[in-house]
mmCIF file of C-alpha atoms in Angstrom:
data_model
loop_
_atom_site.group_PDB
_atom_site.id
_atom_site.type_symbol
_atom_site.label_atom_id
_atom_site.label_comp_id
_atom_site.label_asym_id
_atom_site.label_seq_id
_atom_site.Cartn_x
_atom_site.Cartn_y
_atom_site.Cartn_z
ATOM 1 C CA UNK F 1 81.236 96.384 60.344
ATOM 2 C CA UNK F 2 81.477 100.431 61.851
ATOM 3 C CA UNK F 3 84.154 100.517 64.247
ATOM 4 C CA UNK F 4 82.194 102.704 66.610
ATOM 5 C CA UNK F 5 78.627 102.349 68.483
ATOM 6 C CA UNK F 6 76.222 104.786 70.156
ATOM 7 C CA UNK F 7 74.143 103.011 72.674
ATOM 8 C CA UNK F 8 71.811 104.351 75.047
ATOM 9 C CA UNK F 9 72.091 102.958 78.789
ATOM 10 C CA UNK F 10 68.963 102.985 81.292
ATOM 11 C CA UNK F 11 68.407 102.057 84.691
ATOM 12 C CA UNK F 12 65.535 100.862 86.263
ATOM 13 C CA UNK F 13 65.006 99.929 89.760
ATOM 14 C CA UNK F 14 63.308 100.466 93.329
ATOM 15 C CA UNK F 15 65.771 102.806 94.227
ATOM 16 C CA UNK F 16 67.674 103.600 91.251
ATOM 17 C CA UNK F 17 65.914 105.180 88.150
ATOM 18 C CA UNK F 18 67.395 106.763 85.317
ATOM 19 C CA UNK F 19 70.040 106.428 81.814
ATOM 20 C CA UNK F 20 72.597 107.857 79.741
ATOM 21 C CA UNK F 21 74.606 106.923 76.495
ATOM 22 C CA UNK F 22 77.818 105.860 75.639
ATOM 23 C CA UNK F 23 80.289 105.828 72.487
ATOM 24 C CA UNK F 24 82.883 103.441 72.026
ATOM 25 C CA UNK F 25 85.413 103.291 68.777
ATOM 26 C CA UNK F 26 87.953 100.427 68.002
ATOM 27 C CA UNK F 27 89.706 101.914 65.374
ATOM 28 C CA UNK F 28 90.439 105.477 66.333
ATOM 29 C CA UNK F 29 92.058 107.418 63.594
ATOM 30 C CA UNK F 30 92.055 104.082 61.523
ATOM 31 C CA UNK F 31 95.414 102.907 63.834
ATOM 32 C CA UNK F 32 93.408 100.105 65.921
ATOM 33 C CA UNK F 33 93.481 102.699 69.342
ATOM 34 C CA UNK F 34 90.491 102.062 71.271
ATOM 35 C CA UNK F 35 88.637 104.941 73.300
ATOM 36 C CA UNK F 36 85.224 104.551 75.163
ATOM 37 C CA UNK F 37 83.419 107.462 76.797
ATOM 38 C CA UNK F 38 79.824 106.999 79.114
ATOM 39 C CA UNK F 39 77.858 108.936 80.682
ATOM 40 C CA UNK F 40 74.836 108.241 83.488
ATOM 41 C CA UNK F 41 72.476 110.720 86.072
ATOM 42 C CA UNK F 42 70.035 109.027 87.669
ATOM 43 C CA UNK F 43 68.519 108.920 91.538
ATOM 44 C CA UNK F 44 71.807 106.369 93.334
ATOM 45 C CA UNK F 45 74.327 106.641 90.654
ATOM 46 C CA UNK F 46 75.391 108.939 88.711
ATOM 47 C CA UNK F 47 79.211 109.985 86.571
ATOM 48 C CA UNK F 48 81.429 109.985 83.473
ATOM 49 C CA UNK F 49 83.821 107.850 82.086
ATOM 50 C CA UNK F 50 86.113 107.435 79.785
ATOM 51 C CA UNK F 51 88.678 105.330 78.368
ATOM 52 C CA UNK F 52 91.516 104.706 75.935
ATOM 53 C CA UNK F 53 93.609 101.925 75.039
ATOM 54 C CA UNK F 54 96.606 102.213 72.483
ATOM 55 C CA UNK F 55 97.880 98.710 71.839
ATOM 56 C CA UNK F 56 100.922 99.819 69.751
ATOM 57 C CA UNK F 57 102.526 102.760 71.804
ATOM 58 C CA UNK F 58 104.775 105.046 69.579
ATOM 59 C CA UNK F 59 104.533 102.281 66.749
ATOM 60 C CA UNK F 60 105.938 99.661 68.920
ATOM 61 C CA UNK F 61 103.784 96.737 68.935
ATOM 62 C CA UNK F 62 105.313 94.835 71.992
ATOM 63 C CA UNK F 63 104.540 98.789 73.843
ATOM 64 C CA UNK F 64 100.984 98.826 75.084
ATOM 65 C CA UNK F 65 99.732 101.937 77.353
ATOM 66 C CA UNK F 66 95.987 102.311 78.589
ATOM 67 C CA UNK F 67 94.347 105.396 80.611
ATOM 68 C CA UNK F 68 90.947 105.757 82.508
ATOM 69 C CA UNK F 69 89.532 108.495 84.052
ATOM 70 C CA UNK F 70 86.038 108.573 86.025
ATOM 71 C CA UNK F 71 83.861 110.757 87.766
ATOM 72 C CA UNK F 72 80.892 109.797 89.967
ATOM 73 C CA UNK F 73 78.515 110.704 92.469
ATOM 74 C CA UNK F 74 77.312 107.219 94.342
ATOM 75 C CA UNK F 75 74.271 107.180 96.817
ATOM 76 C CA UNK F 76 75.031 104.728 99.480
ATOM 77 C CA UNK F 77 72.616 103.379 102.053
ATOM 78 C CA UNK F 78 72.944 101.212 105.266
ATOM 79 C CA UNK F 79 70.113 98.761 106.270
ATOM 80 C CA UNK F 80 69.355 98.004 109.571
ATOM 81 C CA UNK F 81 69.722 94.122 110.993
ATOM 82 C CA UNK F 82 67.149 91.349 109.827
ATOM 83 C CA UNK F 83 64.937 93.939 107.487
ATOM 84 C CA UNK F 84 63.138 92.321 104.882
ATOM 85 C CA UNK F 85 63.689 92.619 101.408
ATOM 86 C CA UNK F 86 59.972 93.904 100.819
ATOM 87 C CA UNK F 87 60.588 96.094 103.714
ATOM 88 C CA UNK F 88 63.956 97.709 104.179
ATOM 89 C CA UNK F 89 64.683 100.274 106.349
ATOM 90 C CA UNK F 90 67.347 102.400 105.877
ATOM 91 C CA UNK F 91 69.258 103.218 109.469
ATOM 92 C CA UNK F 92 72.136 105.355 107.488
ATOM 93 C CA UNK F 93 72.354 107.316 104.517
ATOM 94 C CA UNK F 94 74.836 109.576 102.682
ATOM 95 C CA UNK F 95 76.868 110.464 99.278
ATOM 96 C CA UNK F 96 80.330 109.431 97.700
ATOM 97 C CA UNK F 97 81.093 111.651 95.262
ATOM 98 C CA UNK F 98 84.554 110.421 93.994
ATOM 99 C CA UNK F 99 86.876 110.939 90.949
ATOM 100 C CA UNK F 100 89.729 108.589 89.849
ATOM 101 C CA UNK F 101 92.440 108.371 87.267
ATOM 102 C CA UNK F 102 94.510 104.878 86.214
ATOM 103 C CA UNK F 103 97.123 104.279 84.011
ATOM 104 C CA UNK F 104 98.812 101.024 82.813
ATOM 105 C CA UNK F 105 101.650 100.874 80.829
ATOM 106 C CA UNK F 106 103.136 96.344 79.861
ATOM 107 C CA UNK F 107 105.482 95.008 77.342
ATOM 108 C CA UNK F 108 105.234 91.991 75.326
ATOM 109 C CA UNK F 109 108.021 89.906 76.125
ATOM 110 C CA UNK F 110 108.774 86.768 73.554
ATOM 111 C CA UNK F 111 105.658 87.698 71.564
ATOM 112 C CA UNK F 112 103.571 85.791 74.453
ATOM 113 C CA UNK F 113 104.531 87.041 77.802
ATOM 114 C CA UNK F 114 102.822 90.299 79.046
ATOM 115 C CA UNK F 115 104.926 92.540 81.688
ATOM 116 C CA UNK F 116 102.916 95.459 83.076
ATOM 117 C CA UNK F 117 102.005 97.897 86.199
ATOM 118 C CA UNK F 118 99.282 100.095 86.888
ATOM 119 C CA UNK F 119 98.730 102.741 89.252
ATOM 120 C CA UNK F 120 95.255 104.670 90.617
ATOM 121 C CA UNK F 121 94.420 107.008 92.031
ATOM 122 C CA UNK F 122 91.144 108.067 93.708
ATOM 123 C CA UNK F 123 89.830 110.828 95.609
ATOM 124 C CA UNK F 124 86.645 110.379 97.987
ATOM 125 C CA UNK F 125 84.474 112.815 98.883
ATOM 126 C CA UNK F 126 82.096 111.386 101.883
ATOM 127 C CA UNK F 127 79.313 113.808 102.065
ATOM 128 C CA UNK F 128 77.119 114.240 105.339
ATOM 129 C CA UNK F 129 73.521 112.932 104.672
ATOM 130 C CA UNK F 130 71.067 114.402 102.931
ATOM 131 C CA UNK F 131 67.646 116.337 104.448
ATOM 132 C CA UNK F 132 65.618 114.453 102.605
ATOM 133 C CA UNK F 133 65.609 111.349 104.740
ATOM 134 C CA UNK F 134 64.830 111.284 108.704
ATOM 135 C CA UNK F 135 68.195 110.094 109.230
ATOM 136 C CA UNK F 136 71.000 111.671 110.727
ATOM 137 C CA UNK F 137 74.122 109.922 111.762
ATOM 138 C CA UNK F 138 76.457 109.618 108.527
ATOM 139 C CA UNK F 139 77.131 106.203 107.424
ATOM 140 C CA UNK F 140 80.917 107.616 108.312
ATOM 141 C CA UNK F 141 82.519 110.917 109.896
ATOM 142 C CA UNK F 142 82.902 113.235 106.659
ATOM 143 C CA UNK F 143 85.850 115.169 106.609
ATOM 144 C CA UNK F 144 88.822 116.303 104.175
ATOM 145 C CA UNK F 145 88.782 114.415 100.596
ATOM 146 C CA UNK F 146 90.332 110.945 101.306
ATOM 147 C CA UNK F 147 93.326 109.370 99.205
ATOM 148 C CA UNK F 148 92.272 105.759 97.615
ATOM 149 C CA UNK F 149 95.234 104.692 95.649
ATOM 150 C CA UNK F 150 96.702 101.189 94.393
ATOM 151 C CA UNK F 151 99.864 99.900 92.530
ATOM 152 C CA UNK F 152 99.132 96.540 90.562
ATOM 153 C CA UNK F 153 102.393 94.475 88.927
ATOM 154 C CA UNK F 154 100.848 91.939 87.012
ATOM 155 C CA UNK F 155 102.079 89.128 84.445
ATOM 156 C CA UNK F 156 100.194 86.769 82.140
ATOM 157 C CA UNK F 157 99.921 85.292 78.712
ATOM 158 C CA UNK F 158 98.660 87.483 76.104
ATOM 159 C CA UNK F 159 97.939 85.722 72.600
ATOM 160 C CA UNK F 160 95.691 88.566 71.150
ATOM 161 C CA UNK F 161 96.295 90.641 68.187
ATOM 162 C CA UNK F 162 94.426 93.472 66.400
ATOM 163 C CA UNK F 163 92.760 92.418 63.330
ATOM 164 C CA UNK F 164 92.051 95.589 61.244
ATOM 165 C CA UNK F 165 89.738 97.270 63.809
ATOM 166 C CA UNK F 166 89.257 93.796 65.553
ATOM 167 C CA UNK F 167 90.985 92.333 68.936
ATOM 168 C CA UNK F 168 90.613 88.844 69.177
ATOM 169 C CA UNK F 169 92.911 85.747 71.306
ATOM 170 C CA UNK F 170 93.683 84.617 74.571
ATOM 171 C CA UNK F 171 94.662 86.757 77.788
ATOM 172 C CA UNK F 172 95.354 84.958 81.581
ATOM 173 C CA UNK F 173 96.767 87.321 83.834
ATOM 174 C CA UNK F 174 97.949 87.014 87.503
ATOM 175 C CA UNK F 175 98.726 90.228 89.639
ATOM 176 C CA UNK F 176 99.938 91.336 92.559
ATOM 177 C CA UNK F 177 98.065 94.464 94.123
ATOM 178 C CA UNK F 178 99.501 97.066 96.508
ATOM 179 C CA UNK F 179 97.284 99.815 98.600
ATOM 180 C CA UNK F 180 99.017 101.648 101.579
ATOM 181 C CA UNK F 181 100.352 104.916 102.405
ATOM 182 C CA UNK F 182 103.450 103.831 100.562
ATOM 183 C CA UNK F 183 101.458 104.176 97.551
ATOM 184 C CA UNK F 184 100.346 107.242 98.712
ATOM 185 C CA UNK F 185 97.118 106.250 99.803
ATOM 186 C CA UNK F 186 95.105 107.130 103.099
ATOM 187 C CA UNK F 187 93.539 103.495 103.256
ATOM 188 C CA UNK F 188 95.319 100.660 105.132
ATOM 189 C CA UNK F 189 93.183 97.360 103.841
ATOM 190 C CA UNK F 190 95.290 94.820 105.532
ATOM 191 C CA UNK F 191 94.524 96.340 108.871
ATOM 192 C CA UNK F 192 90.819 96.247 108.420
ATOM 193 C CA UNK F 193 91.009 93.033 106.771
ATOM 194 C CA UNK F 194 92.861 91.467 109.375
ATOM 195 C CA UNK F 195 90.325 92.720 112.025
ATOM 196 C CA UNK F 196 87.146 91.455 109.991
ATOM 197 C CA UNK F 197 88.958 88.492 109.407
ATOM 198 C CA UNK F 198 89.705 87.388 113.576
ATOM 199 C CA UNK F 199 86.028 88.956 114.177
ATOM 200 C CA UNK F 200 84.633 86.325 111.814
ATOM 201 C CA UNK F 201 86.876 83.656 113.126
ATOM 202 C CA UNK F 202 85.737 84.467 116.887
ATOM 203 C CA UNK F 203 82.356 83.250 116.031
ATOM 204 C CA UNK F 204 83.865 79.679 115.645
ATOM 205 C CA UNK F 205 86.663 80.171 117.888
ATOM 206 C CA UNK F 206 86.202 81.974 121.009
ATOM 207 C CA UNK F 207 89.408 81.183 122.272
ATOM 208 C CA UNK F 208 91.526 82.662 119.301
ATOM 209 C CA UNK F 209 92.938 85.454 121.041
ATOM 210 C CA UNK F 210 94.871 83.348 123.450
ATOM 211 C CA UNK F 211 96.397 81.173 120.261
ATOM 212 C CA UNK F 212 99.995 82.719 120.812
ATOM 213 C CA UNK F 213 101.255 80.858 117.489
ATOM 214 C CA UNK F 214 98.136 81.996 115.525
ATOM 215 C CA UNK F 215 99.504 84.092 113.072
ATOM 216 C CA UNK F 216 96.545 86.701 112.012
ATOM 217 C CA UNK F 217 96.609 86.797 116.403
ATOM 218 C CA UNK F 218 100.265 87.707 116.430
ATOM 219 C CA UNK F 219 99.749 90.652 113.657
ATOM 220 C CA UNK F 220 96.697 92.050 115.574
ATOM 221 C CA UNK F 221 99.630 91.714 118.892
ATOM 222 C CA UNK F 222 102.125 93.811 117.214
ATOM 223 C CA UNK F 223 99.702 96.195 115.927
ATOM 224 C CA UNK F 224 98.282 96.682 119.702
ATOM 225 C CA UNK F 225 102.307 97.232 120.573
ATOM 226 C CA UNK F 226 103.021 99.835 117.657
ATOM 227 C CA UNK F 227 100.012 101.770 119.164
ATOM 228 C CA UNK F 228 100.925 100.939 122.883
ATOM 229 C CA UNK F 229 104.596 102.382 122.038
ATOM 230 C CA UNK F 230 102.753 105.551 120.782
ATOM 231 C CA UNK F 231 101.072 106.427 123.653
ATOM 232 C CA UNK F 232 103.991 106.264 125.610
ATOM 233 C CA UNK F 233 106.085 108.573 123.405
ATOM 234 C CA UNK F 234 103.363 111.054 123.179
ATOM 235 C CA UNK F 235 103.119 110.766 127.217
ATOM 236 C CA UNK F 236 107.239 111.008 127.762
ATOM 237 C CA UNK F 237 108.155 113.478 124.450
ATOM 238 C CA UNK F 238 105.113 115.937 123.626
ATOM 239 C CA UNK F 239 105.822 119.646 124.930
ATOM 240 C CA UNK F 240 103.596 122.396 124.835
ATOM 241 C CA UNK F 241 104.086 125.473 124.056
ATOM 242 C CA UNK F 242 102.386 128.783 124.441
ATOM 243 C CA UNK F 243 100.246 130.563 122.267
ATOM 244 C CA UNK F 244 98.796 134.044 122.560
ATOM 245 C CA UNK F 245 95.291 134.418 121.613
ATOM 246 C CA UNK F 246 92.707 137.289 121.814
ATOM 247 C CA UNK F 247 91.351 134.937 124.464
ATOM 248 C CA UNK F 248 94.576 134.989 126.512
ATOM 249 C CA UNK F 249 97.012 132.090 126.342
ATOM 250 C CA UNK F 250 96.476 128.688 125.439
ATOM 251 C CA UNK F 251 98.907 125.548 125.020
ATOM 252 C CA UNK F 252 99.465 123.679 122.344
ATOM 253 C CA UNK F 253 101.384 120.217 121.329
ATOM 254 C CA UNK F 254 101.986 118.623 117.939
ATOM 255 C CA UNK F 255 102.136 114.727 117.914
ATOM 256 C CA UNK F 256 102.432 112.560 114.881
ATOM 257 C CA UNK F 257 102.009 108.524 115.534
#
């Protein structure tokens, strides 16, 4: 009946060896808050989290406000075409070291209806690969720390309630999920999802591209013209300018597609 737990964690694996311990409480200073904090180092995977939940924000039960923070260091490897599973061989190999923050703040509307929106944030390290492997190409070009970021809205029905130290009911949630720069991210997943998605559909289709009505075809099309348009302002609108350097004069443009 203790409303917290210590628990060791291992992992064991071909690639992946080592542990670490967490401590979660349910009843944090006896007012039904929740926090969780883990820890883990081991050969692929390695970080700290932690979390906290407080179901009745300020008092207020139909309030609810939760916050997660992580930090993590992630080995990831690239295999090459048709290796076995006894026999892999790794073609690329590098590190994602990466730390992220969320928040989510809903209401309770009607005593059933659950309102809510929650934001994270990421940043992504992509490390160039390691000297202890033959390899190296990097699985990707590593550069400046990279901007991951999301903005879920999401709506459900929520028939849980705390217990004492106990949460127990029903939740089914549907959500909406938004990730581009005007969430202040550096990823655009529609635009990579939209080429994956005509690349798979060329294996069945190899006339796609000249589907005029298609309609993943006639976003690819505009995309091509946004960039086409682009190159031709650069080409009509960039000036140079000089610059004096120690190494005489040199010419330089800024352009921003």
């Amino acid at each position: 009946k203790a409303s917290w737990v210590v628990a060791p964690t291992f992992s064991v694996s071909n690639s992946n060896i080592g542990g670490g311990v967490l401590y979660a409480e349910s009843n944090l200073w006896g007012r039904s808050k929740k926090f969780a904090a883990a820890m883990q180092v081991s050969t692929a995977e390695s970080g700290l989290f932690v979390g906290y939940l407080d179901p009745n924000l300020f008092g207020f039960p139909p309030l609810r406000l939760s916050f997660e923070g992580q930090v993590r260091s992630d080995r990831v490897e690239e295999y090459r075409l048709g290796a076995s599973q006894e026999e892999p061989e790794v073609v690329r190999r590098t590190r994602l070291n990466s730390a992220s923050a969320a928040t989510e703040l809903s209401v309770m509307i009607a005593e059933r209806v659950r309102v809510g929106a929650k934001y994270r944030l990421m940043l992504i390290d992509a490390q160039a690969p390691g000297t202890d492997t033959p390899v190296t190409e990097p699985a990707f070009e590593p550069g400046d720390v990279q901007r991951d970021t999301s903005l879920r809205l999401l709506v459900g029905i929520d028939t849980r309630q705390n217990l004492h130290a106990v949460m127990e009911g029903l939740n089914i949630e549907g959500s909406l999920e938004f990730s581009d720069p005007g969430v202040w991210s550096n990823f655009r997943y529609k635009r990579f999802g939209l080429l994956y998605r005509l690349l798979w559909r060329l294996r069945e289709e190899p006339r796609l591209l000249a589907v005029a009505t298609d309609e993943d075809v006639t976003r690819a099309r505009n995309m091509q013209k946004a960039v086409d348009r682009d190159i031709h302002k650069m080409h009509a609108y960039v000036r140079f300018r000089e610059s004096q350097t120690p190494d005489g004069p040199v010419y330089i443009a800024w352009f921003e597609p």
